[in-house]
Short mmCIF file of C-alpha atoms and ligand atoms in Angstrom, two decimals:
data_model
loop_
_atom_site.label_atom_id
_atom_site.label_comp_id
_atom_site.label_asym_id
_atom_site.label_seq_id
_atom_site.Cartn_x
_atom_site.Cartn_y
_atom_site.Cartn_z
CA UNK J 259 0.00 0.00 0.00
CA UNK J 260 1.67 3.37 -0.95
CA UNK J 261 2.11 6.23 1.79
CA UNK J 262 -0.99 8.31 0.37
CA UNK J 263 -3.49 5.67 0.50
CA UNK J 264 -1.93 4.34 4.17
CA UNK J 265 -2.54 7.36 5.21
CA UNK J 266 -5.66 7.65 3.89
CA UNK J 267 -7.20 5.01 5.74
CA UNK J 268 -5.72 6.13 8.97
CA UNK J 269 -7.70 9.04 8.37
CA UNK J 270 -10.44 6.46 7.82
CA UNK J 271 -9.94 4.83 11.26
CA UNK J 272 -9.48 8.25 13.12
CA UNK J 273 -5.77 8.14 13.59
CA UNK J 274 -5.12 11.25 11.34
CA UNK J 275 -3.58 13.22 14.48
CA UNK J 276 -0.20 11.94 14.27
CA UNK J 277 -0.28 11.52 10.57
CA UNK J 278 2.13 14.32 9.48
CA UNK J 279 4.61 13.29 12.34
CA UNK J 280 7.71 12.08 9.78
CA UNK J 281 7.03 15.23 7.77
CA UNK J 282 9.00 18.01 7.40
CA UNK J 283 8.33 20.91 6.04
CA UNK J 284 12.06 22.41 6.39
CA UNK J 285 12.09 25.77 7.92
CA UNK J 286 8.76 26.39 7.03
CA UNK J 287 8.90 28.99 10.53
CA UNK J 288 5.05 29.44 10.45
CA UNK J 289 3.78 25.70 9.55
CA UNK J 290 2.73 23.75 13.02
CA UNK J 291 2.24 20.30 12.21
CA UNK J 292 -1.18 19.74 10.96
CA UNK J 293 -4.14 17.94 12.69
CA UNK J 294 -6.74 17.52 10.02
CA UNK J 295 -8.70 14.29 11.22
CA UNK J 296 -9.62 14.28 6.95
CA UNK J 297 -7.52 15.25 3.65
CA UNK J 298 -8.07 18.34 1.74
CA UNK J 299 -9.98 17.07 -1.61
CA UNK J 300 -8.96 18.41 -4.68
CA UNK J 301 -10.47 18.74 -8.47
CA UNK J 302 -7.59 19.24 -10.84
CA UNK J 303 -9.36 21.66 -14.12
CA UNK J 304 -7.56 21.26 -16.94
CA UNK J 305 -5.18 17.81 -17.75
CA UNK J 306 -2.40 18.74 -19.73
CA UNK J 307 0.99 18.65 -18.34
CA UNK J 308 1.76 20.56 -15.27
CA UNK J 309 -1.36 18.72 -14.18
CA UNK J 310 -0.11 15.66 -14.71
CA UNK J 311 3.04 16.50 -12.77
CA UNK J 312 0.73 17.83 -9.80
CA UNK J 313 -1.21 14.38 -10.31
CA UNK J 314 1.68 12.53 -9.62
CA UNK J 315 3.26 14.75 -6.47
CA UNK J 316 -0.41 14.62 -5.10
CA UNK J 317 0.16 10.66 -4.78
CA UNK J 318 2.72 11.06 -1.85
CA UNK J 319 0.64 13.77 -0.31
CA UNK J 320 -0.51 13.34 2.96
CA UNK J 321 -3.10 15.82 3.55
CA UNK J 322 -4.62 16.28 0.09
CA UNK J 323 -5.90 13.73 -1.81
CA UNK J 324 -7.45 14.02 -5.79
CA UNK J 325 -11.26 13.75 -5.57
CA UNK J 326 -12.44 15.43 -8.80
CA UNK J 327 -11.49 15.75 -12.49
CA UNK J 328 -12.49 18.89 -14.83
CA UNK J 329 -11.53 18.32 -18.78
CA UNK J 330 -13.05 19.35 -22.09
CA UNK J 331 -11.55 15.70 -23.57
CA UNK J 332 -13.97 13.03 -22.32
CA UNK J 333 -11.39 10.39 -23.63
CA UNK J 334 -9.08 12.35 -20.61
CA UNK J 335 -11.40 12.26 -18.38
CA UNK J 336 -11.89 8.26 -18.17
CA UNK J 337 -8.39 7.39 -18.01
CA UNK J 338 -7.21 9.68 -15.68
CA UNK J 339 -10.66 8.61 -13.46
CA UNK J 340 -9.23 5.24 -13.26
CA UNK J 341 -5.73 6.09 -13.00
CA UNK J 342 -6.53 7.97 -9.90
CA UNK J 343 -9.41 6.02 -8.86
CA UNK J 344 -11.68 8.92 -9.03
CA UNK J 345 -16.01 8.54 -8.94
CA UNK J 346 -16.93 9.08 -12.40
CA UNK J 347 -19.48 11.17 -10.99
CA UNK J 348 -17.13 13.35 -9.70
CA UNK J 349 -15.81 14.03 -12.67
CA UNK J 350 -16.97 17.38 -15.12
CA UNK J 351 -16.58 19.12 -18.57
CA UNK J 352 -16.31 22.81 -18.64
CA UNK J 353 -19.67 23.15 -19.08
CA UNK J 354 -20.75 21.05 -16.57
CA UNK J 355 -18.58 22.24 -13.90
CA UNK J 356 -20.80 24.49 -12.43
CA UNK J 357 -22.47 21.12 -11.03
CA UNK J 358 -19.63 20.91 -8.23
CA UNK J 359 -21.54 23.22 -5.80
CA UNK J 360 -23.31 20.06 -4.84
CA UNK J 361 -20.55 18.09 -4.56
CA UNK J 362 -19.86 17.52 -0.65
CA UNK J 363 -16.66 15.54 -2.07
CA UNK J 364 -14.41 18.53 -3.53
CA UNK J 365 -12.77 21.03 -1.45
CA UNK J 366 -10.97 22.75 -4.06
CA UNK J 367 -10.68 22.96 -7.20
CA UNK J 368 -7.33 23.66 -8.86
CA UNK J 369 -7.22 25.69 -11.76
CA UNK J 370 -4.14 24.96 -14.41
CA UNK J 371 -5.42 25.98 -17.40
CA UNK J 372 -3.67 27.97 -20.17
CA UNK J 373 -2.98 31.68 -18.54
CA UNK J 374 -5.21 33.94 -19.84
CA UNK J 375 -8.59 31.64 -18.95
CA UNK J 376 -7.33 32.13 -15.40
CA UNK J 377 -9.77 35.02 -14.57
CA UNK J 378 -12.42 33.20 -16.28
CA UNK J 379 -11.74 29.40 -14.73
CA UNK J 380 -11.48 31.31 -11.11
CA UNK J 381 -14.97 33.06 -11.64
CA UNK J 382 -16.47 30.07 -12.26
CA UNK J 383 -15.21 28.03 -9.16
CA UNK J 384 -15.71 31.01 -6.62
CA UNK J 385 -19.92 30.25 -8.56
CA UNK J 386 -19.75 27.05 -7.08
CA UNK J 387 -18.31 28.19 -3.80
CA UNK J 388 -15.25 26.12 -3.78
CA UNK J 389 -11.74 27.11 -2.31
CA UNK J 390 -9.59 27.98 -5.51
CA UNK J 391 -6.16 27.24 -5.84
CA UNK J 392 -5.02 28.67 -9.58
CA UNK J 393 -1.78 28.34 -11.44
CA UNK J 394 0.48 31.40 -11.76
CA UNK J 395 0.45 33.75 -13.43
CA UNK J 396 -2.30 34.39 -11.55
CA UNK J 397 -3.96 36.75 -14.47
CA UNK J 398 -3.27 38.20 -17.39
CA UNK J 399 -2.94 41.80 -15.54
CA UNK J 400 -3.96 43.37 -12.24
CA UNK J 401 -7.34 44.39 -12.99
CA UNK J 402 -8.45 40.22 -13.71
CA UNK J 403 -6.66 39.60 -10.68
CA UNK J 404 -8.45 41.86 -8.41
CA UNK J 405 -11.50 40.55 -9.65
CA UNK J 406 -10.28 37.20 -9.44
CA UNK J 407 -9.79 38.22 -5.54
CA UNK J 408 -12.84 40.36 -4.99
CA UNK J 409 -15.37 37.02 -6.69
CA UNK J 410 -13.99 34.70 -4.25
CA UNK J 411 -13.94 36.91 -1.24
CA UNK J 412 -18.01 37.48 -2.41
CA UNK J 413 -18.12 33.44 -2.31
CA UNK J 414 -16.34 33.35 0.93
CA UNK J 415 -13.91 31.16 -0.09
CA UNK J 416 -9.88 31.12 -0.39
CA UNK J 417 -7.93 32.38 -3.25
CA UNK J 418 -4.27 30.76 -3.67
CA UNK J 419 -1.77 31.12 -6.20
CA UNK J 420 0.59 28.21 -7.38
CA UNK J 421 3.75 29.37 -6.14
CA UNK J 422 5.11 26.15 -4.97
CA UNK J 423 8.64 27.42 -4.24
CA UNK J 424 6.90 29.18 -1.07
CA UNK J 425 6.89 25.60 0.14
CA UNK J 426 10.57 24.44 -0.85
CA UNK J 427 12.91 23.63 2.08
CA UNK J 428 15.97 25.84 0.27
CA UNK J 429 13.74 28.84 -0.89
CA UNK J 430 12.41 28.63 2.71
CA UNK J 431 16.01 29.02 4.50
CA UNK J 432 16.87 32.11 2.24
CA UNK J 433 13.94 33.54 3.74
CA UNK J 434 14.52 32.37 7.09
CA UNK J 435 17.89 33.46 6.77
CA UNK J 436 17.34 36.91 5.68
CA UNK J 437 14.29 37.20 8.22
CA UNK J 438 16.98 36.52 10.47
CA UNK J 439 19.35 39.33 9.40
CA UNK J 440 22.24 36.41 8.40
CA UNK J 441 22.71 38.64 5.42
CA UNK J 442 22.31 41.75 6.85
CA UNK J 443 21.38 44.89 5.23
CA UNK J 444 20.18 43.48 1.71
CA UNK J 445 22.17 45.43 -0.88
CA UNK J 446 21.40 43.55 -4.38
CA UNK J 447 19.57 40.33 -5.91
CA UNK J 448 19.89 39.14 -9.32
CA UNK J 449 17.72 36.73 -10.48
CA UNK J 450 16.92 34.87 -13.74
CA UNK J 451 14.72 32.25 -15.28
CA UNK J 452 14.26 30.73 -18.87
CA UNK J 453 14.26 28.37 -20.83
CA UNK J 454 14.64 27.54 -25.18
CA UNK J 455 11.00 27.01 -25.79
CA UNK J 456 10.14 24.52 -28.23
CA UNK J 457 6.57 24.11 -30.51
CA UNK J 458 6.45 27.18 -32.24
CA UNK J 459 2.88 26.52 -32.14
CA UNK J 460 2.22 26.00 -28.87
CA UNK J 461 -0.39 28.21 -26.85
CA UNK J 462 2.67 30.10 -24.64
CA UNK J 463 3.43 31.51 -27.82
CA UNK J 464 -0.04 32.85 -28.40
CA UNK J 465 -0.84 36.03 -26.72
CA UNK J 466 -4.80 35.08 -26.83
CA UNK J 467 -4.00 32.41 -24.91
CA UNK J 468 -0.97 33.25 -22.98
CA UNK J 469 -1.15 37.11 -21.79
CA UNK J 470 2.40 37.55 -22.79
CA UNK J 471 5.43 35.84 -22.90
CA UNK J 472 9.04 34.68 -21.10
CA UNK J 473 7.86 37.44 -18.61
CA UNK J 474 4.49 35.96 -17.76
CA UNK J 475 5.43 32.43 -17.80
CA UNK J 476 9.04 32.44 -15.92
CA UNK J 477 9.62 36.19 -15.32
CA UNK J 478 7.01 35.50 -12.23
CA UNK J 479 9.86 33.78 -11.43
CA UNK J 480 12.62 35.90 -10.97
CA UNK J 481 9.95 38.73 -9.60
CA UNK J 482 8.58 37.09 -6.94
CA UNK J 483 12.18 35.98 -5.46
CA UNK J 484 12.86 39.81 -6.14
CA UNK J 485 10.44 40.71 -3.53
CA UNK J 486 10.75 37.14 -1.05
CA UNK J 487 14.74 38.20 -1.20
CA UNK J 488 14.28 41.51 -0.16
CA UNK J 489 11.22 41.07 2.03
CA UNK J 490 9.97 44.80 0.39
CA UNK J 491 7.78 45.55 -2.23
CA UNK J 492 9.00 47.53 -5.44
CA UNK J 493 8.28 51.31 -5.74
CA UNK J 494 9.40 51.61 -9.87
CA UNK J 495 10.30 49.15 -11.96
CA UNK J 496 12.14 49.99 -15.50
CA UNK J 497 12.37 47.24 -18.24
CA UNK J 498 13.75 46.80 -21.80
CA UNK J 499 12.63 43.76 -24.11
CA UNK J 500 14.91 41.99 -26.65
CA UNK J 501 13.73 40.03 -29.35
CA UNK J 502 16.21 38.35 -31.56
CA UNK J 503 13.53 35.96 -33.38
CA UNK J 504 10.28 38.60 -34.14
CA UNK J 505 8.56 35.37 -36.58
CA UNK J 506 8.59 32.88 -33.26
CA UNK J 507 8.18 35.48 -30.78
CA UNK J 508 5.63 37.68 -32.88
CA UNK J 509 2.97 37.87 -30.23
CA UNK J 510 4.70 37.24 -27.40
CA UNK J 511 8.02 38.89 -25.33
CA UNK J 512 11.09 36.80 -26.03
CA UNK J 513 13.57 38.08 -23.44
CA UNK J 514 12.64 41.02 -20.71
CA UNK J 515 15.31 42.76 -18.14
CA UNK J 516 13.97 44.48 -15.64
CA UNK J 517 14.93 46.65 -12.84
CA UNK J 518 12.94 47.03 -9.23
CA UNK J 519 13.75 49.95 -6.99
CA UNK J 520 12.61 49.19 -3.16
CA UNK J 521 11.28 51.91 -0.73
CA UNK J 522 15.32 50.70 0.83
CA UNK J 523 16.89 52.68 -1.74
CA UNK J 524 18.35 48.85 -3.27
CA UNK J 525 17.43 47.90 -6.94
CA UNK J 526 17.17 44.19 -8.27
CA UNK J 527 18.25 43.50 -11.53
CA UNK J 528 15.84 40.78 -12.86
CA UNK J 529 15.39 39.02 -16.25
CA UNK J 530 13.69 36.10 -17.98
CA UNK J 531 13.79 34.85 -21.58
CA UNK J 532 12.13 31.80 -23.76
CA UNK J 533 15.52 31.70 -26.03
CA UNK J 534 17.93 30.66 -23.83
CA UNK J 535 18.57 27.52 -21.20
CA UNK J 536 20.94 27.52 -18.53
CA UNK J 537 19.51 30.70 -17.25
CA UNK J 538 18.27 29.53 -13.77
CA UNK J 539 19.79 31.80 -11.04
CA UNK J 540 18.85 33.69 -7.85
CA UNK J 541 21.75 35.97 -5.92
CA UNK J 542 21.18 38.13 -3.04
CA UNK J 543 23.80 40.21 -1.68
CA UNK J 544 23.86 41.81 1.78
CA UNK J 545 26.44 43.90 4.21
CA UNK J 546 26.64 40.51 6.26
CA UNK J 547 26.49 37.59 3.66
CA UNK J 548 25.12 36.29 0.19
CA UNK J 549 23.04 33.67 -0.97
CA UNK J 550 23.19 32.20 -4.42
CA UNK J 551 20.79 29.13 -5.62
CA UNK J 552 21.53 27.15 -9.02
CA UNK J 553 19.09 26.06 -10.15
CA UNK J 554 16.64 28.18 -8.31
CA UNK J 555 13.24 27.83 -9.70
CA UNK J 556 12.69 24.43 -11.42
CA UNK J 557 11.18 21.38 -10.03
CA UNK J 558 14.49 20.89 -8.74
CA UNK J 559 16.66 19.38 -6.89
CA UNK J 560 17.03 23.31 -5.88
CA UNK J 561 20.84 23.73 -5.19
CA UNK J 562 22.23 26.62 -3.03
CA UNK J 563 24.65 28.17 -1.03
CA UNK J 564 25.50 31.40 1.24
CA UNK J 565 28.77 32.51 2.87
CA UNK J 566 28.04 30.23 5.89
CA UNK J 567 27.63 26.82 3.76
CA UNK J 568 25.89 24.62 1.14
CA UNK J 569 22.18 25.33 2.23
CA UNK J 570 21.63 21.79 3.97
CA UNK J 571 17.61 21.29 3.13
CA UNK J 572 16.26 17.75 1.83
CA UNK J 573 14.89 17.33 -1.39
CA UNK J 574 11.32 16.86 -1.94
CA UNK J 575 8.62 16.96 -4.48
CA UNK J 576 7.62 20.40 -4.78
CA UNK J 577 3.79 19.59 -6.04
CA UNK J 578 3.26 17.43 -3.02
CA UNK J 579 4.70 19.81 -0.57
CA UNK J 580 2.63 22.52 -2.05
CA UNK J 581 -0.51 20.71 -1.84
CA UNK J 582 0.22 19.41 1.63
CA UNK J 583 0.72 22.64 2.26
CA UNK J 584 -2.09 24.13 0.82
CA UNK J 585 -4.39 21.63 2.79
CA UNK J 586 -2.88 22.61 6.39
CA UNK J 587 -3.65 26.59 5.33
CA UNK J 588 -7.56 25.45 4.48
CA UNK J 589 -8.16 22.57 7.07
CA UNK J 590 -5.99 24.30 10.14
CA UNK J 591 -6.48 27.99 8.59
CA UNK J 592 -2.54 27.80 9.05
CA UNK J 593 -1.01 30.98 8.55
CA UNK J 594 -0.24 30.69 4.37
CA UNK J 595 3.74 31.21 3.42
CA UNK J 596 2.97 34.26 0.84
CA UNK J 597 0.74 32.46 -1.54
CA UNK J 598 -2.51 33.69 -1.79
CA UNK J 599 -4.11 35.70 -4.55
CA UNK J 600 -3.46 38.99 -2.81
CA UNK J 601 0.39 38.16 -3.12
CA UNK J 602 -0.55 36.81 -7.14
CA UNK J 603 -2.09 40.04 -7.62
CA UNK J 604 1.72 42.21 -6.41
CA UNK J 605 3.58 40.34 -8.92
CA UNK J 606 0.51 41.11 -11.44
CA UNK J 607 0.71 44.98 -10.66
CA UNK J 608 4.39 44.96 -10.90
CA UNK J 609 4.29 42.76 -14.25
CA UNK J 610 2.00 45.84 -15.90
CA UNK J 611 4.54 48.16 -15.07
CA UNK J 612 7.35 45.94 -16.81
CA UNK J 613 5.67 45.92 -20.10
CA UNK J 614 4.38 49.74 -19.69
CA UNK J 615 7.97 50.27 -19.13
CA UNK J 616 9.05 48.45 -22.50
CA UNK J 617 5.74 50.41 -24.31
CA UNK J 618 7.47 53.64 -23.46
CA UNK J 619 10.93 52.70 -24.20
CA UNK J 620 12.04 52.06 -21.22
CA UNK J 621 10.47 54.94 -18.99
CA UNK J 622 10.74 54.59 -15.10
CA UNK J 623 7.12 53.55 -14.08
CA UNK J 624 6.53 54.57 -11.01
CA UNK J 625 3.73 51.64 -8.88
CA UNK J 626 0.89 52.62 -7.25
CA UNK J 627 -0.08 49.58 -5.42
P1 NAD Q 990 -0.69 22.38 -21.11
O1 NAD Q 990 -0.93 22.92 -22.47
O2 NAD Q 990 0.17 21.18 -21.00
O3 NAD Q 990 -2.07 22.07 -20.39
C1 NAD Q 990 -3.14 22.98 -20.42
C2 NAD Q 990 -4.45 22.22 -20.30
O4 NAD Q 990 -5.53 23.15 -20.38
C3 NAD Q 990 -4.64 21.17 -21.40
O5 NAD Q 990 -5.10 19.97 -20.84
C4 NAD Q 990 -5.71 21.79 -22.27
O6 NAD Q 990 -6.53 20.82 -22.90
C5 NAD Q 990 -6.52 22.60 -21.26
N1 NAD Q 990 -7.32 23.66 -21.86
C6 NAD Q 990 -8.56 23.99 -21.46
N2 NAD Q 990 -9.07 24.93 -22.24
C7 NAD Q 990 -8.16 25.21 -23.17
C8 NAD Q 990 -8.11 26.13 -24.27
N3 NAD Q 990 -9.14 26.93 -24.57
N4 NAD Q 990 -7.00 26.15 -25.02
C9 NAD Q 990 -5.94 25.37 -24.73
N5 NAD Q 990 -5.93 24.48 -23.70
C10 NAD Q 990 -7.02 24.42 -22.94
O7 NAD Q 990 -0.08 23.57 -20.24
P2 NAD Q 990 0.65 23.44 -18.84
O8 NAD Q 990 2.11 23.44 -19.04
O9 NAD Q 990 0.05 22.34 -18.07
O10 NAD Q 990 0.28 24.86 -18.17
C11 NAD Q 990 -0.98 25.08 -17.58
C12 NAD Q 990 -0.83 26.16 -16.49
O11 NAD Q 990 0.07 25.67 -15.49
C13 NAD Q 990 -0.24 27.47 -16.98
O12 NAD Q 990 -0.87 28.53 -16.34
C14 NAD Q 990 1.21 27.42 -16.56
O13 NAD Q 990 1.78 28.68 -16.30
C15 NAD Q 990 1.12 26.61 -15.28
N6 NAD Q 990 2.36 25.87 -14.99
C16 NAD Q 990 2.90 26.00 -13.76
C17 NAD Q 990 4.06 25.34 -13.43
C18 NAD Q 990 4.64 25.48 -12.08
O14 NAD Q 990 5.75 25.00 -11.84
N7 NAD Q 990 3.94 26.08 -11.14
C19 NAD Q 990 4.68 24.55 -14.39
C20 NAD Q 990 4.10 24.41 -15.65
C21 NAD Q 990 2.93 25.09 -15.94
#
């Protein structure tokens, strides 16, 4: 019997209390250990392939379990009901989703869906008055996500983001770390994501679909470290674009650099690109220390180091922490580690200044949060 379903039936038999004993959530400073006495059930929308990569995390999970299955492909929908022994009843098209308000078995319904039917994915669950956990970005701009937030607060039910690094043991000691003062007075980061992307006809590559490009997808990236590295929230931004392929790249950004000034009087220097690997990098500098991770934002392993050592954290499944994670925020109303939608929507506000920036040729755009 695997760990999931062993701990499942615990649950079963009452003996949930002790369940998340063995687990550790690194220095995850505000997680207590959980004491569901059931699991957080989730509907995946959406079954393409970060989905199935949540899918498979979710199997070691030990507070969340998959009880629900949203896909416009029937032929999906069956095999991935029996592959994760879910109730065919429990399982939806997009037009029948709306249906899951009377389903006592969902929790949650996790939207990872192409970007920029976010706002419209989110709408619909916060209709059926489940908790919402959506891929990032969280919108296409600030205005969706604001209305992403202000629907589900309406519902009464939770808005989260996907930003599974929040629950990473290395990510996790930066921030401890810098909470800390180890580094000091933070004087610099420098942070980068990308990767070569491949199909030229892929939907990333479509703005209708995508909202934008490198900076939307992985530029999130490099952003949200910005601000979980500095522990401040930007004041300007400035931002240039490159594009050395405009037939691939038509609709979408290629590469961005950016530039955050903090209310601190420090700037990041921050930059993402789909046209180059090799490109995944986080550096913080302070008057006591540094920290450097390489690679810093992929599924990992997630490698790092400061001036006091290799970061010593284990190595997990990121998708499984995050959803473990997710359920002790919802079933203990834990304190969440900066991922809700209010912390999606900063990184959306900052992400329209970036490309008003590159609109006006690289103007300083001062944010008014
Ligand atoms: P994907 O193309 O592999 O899957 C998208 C799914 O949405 C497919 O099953 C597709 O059928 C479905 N879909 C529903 N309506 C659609 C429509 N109108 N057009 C196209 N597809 C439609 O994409 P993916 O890589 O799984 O990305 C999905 C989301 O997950 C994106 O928002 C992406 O940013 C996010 N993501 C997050 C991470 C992470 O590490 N957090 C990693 C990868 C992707």
């Amino acid at each position: 019997m695997n760990a999931r379903r062993d701990f499942l039936q615990k649950l079963t038999l009452g003996l949930g209390l002790t369940a998340m004993s063995d687990y550790s959530f690194g220095s995850v400073a505000n997680m207590q250990e959980p004491t569901a006495e059931r699991p957080l059930r989730v509907a995946l929308m959406g079954l393409g392939g970060y989905a199935n990569i949540v899918a498979k995390g979710m199997q070691e999970c030990k507070m969340a379990v998959i009880t629900g299955l949203i896909s416009g492909t029937p032929s999906k929908l069956k095999s991935w009901q029996e592959k994760y022994n879910v109730p065919e009843q429990n399982t939806y098209s997009y037009e029948t989703m709306h249906r899951i308000k009377d389903n006592p078995d969902i929790d949650l319904v996790y939207v990872i869906t192409p970007n920029s039917l976010h706002h419209k994915h989110v709408l619909q669950v916060a209709a059926t008055g489940k908790h919402v956990l959506c891929e990032k970005p969280l919108a296409d701009n600030a205005q969706q996500a604001r209305e992403m937030i202000s629907a589900c607060e309406k519902a009464g039910v939770k808005l989260y983001v996907g930003y599974r690094l929040h629950f990473e043991p290395h990510t996790r000691e930066v921030i401890r770390m810098r909470e800390e003062g180890a580094f000091g007075k933070i004087m610099h980061v420098n942070n980068y994501m990308g990767f070569t992307i491949g199909d030229p006809t892929q939907w990333r590559l479509k703005k209708a679909l995508a909202g934008g490009g490198a900076l939307m997808d992985v530029g999130v990236y490099s952003l949200n470290a910005a601000r979980y590295c500095t522990g401040e929230e930007p004041i300007w931004v400035t931002a240039q674009e490159s594009k050395t392929d405009p037939v691939k790249f038509r609709e979408v950004d290629e590469t961005i650099t950016f530039q955050l000034g903090f209310p601190s009087g420090i700037i990041a220097n921050c930059g993402c690109t789909y046209n180059f690997g090799h490109s995944e990098r986080l550096h913080l500098m302070g008057t006591k220390g540094w920290a450097e991770m390489v690679p810093a934002f992929g599924y990992g392993p997630i490698k790092g180091n400061t001036h006091l050592g290799p970061i010593d954290q284990p190595k997990v499944n990121h998708q499984t922490y995050q959803m473990d994670g997710i359920a002790a925020c919802i079933l203990n109303n834990e304190p969440d580690p900066n991922v809700t939608g209010q912390e999606g929507l900063k990184d959306m506000i900052v992400i329209d200044a970036i490309y008003e920036s590159i609109k006006k040729g690289g103007q300083k755009i001062v944010i008014n949060a």
